[in-house]
mmCIF file of C-alpha atoms and ligand atoms in Angstrom:
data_model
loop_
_atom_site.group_PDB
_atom_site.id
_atom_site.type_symbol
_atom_site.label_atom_id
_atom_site.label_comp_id
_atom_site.label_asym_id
_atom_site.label_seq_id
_atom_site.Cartn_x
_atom_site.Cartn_y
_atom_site.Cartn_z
ATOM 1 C CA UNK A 1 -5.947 11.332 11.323
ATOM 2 C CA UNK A 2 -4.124 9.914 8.781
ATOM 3 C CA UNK A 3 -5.017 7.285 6.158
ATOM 4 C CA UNK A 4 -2.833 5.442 3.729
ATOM 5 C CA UNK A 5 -4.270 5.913 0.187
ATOM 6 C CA UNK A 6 -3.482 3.097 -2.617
ATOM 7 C CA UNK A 7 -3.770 4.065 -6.209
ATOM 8 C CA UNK A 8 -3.728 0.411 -8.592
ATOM 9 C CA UNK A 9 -4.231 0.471 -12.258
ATOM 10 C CA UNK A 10 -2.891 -0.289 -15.717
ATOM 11 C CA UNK A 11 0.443 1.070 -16.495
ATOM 12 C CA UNK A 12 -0.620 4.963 -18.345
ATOM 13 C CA UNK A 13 -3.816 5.146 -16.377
ATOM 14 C CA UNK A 14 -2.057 8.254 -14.367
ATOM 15 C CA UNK A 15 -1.232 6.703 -11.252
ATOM 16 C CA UNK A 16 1.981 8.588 -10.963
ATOM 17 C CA UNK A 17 1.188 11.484 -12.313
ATOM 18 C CA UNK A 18 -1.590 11.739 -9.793
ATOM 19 C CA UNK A 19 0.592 11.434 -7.000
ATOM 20 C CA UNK A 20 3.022 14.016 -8.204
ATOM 21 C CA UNK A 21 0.021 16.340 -8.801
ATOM 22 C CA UNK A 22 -1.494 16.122 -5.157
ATOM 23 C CA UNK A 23 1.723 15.348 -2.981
ATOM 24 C CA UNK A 24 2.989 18.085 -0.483
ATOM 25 C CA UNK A 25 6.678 16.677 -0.583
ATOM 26 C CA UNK A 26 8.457 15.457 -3.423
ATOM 27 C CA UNK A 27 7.278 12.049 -4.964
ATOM 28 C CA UNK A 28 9.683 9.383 -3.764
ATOM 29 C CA UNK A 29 10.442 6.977 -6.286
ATOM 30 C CA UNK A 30 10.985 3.949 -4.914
ATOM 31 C CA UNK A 31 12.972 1.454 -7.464
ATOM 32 C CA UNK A 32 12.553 -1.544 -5.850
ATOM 33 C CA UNK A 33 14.549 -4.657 -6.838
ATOM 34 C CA UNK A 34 12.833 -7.307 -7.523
ATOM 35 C CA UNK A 35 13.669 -10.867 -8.456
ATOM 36 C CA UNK A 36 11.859 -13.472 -10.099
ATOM 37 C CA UNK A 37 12.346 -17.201 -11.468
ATOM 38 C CA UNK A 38 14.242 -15.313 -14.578
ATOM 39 C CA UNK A 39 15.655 -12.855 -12.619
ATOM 40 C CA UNK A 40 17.593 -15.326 -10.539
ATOM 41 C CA UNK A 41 19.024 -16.591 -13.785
ATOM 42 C CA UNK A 42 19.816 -13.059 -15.387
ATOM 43 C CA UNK A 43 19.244 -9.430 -14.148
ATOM 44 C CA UNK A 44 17.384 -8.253 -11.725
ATOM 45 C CA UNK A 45 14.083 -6.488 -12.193
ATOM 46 C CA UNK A 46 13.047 -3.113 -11.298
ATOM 47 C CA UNK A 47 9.899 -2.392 -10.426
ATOM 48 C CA UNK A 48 8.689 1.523 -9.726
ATOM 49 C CA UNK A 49 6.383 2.595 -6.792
ATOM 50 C CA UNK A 50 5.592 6.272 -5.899
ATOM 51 C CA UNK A 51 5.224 7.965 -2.502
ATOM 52 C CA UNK A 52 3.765 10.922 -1.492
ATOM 53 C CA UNK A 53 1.694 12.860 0.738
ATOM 54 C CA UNK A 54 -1.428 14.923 0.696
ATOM 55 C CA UNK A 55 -2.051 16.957 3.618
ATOM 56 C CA UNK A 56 -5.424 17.801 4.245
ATOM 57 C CA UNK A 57 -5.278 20.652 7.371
ATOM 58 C CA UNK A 58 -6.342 20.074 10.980
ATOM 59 C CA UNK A 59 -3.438 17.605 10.723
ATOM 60 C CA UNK A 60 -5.076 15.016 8.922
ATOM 61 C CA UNK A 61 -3.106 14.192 6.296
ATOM 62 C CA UNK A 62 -3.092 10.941 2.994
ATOM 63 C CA UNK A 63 -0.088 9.069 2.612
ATOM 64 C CA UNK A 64 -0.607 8.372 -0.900
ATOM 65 C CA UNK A 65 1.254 4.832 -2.553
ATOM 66 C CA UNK A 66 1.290 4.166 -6.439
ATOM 67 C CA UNK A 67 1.443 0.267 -7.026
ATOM 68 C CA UNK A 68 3.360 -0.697 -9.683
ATOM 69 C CA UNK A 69 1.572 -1.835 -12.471
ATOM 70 C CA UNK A 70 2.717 -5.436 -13.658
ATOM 71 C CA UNK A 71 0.485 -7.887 -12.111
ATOM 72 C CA UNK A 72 3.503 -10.591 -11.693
ATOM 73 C CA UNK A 73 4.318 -8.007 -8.905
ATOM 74 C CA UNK A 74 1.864 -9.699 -6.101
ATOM 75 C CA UNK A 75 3.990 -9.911 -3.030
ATOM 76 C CA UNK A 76 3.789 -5.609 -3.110
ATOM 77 C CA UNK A 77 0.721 -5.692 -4.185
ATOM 78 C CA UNK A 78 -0.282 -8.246 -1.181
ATOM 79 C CA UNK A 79 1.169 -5.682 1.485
ATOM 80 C CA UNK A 80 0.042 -2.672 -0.225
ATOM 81 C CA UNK A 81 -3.382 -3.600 0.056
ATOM 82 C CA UNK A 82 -3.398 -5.230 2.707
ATOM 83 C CA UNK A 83 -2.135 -2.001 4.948
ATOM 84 C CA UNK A 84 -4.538 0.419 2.984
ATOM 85 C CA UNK A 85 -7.669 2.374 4.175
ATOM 86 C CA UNK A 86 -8.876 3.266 0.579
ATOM 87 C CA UNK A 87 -8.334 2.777 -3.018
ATOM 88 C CA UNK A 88 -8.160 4.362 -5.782
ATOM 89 C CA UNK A 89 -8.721 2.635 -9.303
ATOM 90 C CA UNK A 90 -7.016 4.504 -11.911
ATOM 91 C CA UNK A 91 -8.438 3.900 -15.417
ATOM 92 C CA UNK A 92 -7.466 4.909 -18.862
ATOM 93 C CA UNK A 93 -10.181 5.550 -20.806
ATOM 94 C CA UNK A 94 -8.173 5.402 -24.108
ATOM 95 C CA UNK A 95 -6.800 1.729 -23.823
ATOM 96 C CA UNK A 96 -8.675 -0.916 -25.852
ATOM 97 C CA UNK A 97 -10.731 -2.391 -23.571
ATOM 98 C CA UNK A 98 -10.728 0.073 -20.177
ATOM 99 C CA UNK A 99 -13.805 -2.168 -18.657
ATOM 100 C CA UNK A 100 -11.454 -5.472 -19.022
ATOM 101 C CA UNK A 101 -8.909 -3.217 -17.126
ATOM 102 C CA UNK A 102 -11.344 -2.618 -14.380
ATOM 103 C CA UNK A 103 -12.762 -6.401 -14.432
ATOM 104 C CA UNK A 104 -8.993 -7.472 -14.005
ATOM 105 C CA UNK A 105 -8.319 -5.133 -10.870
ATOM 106 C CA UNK A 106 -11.579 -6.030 -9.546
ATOM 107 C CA UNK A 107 -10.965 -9.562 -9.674
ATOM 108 C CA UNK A 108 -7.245 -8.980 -8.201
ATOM 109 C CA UNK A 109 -8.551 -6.744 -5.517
ATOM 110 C CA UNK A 110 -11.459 -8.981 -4.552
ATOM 111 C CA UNK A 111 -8.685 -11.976 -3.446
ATOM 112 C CA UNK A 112 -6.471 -9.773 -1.910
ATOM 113 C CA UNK A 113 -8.800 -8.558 0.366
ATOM 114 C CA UNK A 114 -10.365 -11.848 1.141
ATOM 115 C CA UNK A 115 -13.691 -9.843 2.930
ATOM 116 C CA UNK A 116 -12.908 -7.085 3.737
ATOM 117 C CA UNK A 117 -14.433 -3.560 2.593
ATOM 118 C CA UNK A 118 -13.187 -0.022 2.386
ATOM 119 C CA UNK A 119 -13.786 3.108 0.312
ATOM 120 C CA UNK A 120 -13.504 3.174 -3.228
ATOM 121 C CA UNK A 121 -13.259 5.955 -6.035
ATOM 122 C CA UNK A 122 -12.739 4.832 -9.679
ATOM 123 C CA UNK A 123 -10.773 7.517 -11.353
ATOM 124 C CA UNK A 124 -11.074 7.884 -15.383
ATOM 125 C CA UNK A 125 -8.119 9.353 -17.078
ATOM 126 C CA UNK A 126 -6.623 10.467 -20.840
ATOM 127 C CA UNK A 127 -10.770 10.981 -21.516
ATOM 128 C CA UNK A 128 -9.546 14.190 -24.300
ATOM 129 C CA UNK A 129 -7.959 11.418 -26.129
ATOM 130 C CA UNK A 130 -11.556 9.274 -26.586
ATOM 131 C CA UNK A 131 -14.169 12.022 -27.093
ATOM 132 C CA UNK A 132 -16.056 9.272 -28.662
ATOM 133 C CA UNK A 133 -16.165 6.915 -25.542
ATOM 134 C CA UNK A 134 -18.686 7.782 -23.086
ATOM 135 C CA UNK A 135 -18.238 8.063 -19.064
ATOM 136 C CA UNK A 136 -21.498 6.452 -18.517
ATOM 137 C CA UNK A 137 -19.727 3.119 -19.684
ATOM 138 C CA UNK A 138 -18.287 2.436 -16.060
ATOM 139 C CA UNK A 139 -21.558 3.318 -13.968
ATOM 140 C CA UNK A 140 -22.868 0.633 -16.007
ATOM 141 C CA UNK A 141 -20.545 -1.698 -15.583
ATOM 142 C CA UNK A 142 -20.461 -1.152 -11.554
ATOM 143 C CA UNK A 143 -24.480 -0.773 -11.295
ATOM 144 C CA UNK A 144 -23.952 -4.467 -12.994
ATOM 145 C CA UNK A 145 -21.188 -5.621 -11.558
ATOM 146 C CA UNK A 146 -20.654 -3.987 -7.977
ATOM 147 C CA UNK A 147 -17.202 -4.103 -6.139
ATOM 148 C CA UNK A 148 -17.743 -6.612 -3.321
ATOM 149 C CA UNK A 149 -14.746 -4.872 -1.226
ATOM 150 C CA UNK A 150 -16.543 -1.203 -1.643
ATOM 151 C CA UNK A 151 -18.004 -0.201 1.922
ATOM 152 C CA UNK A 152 -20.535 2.360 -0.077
ATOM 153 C CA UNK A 153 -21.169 3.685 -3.529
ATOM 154 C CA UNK A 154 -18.354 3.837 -5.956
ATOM 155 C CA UNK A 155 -18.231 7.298 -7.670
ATOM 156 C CA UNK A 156 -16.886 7.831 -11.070
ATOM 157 C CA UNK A 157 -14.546 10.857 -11.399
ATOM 158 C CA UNK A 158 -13.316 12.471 -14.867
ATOM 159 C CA UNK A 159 -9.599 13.063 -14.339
ATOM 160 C CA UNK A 160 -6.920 14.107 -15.715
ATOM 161 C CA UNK A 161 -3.947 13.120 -13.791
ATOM 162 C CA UNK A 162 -1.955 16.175 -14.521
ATOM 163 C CA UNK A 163 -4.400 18.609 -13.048
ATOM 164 C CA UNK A 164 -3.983 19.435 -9.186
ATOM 165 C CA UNK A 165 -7.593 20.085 -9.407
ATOM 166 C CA UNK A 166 -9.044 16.918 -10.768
ATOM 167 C CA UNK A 167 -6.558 15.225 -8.453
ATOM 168 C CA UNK A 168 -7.505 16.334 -5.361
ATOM 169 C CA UNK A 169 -11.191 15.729 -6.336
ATOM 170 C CA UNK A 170 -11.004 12.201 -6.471
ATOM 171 C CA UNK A 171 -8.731 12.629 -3.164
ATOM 172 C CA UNK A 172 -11.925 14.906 -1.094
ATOM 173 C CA UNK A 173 -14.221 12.280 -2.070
ATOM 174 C CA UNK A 174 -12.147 9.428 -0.456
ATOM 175 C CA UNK A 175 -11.310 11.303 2.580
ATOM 176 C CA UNK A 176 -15.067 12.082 3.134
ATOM 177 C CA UNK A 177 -15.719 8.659 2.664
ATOM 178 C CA UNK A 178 -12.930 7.736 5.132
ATOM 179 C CA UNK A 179 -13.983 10.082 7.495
ATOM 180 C CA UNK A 180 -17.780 9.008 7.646
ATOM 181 C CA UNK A 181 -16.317 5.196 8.149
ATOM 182 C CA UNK A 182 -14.064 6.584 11.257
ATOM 183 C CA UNK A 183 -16.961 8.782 12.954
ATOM 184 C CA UNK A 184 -20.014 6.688 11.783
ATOM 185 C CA UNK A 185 -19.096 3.555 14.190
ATOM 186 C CA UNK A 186 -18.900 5.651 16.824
ATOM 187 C CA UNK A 187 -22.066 7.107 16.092
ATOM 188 C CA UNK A 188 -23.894 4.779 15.661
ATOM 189 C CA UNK A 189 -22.608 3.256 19.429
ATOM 190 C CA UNK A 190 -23.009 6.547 21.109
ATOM 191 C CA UNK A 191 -26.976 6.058 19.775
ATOM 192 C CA UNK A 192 -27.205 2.249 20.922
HETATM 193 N N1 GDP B 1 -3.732 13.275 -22.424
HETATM 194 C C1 GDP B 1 -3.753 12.906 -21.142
HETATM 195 N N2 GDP B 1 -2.644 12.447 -20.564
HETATM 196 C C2 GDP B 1 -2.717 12.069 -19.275
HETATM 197 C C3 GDP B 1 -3.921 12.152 -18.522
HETATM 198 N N3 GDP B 1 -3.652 11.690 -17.267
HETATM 199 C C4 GDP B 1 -2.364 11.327 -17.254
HETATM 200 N N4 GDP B 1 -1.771 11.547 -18.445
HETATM 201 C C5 GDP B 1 -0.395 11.220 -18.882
HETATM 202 O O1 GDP B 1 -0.332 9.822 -19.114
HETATM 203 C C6 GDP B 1 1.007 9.363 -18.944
HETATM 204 C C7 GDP B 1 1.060 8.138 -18.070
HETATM 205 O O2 GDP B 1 0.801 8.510 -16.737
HETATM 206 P P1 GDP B 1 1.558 7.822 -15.509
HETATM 207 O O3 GDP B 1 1.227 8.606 -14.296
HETATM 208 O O4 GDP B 1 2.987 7.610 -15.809
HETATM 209 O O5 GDP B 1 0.823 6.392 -15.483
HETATM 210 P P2 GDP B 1 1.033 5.175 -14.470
HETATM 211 O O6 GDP B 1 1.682 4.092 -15.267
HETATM 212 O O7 GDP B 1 -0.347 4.763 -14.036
HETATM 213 O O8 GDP B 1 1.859 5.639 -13.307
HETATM 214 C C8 GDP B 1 1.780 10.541 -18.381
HETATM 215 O O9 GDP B 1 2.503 11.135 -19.417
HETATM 216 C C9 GDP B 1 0.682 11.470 -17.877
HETATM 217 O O10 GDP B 1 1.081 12.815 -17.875
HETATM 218 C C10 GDP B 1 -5.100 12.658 -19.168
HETATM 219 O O11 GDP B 1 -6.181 12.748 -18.611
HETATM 220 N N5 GDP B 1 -4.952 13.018 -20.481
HETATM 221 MG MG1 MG B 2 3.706 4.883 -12.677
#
């Protein structure tokens, strides 16, 4: 099988560096042009997504897509999401306010996907630079405000986006989740 992946999140949350950590070929940086009511007038705008790929054996493999950051962006966001199997929400624990961050993309992901639900892992990165934060922050904010696009629980990882091993982490949970969605249908009709 193989799944596309989207990572979304605040610019610095990791989002790149995550993809460089897990992908299997070299991280394509896409520069994509993109204009805008100003842009017409002066320059054009570039706007950076990353693409990779995370094999995962028995030829199932992630295609894993970094969305740019800037929410004025939509029109990639809108066709990101809308051809993904699973998100990632990439937080950084050190911004000001990292539960507004997740309250925004929450919001943004909730109209994009207009219904529909699919596996979520929140990702929590640059957590050595706010020793004084605590992790439990986010499971409280989810237990209180749940994702209405998750299909199941929403676990919390500790990353740090630079580590292959906290990386691919975040990337086994979602493909077990993604997994249980593809064979639990047809479980569940093989029963019935
Ligand atoms: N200290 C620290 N730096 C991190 C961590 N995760 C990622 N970074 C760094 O944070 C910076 C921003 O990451 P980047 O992938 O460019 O963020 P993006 O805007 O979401 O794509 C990079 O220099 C990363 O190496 C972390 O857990 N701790
Ligand atoms: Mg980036």
């Amino acid at each position: 099988m193989e799944w596309s992946i989207l990572f979304m999140g605040p610019v610095g949350a990791g989002k790149t560096e995550a993809i460089r950590s897990l992908s299997d070929i070299e991280v394509v940086d896409t520069d994509v042009a993109a204009t805008d009511e100003t842009a017409l007038l002066k320059e054009k705008t570039t706007v950076s997504m990353d693409v990779g790929v995370l094999n995962l054996g028995g030829g199932d493999r992630l295609r894993l897509y970094g969305a740019p950051g800037q929410g004025r962006f939509d029109f990639m966001w809108e066709i990101l999401v809308e051809h993904t199997k699973g998100l990632v929400i990439m937080l950084n624990h050190a911004n000001p306010d990292p539960l507004q961050d997740i309250a925004f993309y929450a919001g943004r992901l909730k109209g994009m996907l207009a219904g529909r639900t699919l596996p979520v892992v929140v990702g929590v990165t640059h957590t050595d630079e706010r020793t004084d934060r605590s992790m439990t922050l986010y499971l409280e904010y989810l237990k209180q405000h749940p994702l209405p696009f998750a299909s199941g629980k929403v676990p919390v990882f500790r990353v740090d986006a630079r580590q292959r091993h906290d990386a691919s982490a975040l990337m086994m949970a979602l493909a077990a989740m993604l997994e249980m969605n593809e064979r639990l249908p047809q479980t569940v009709h093989g029963v019935a």
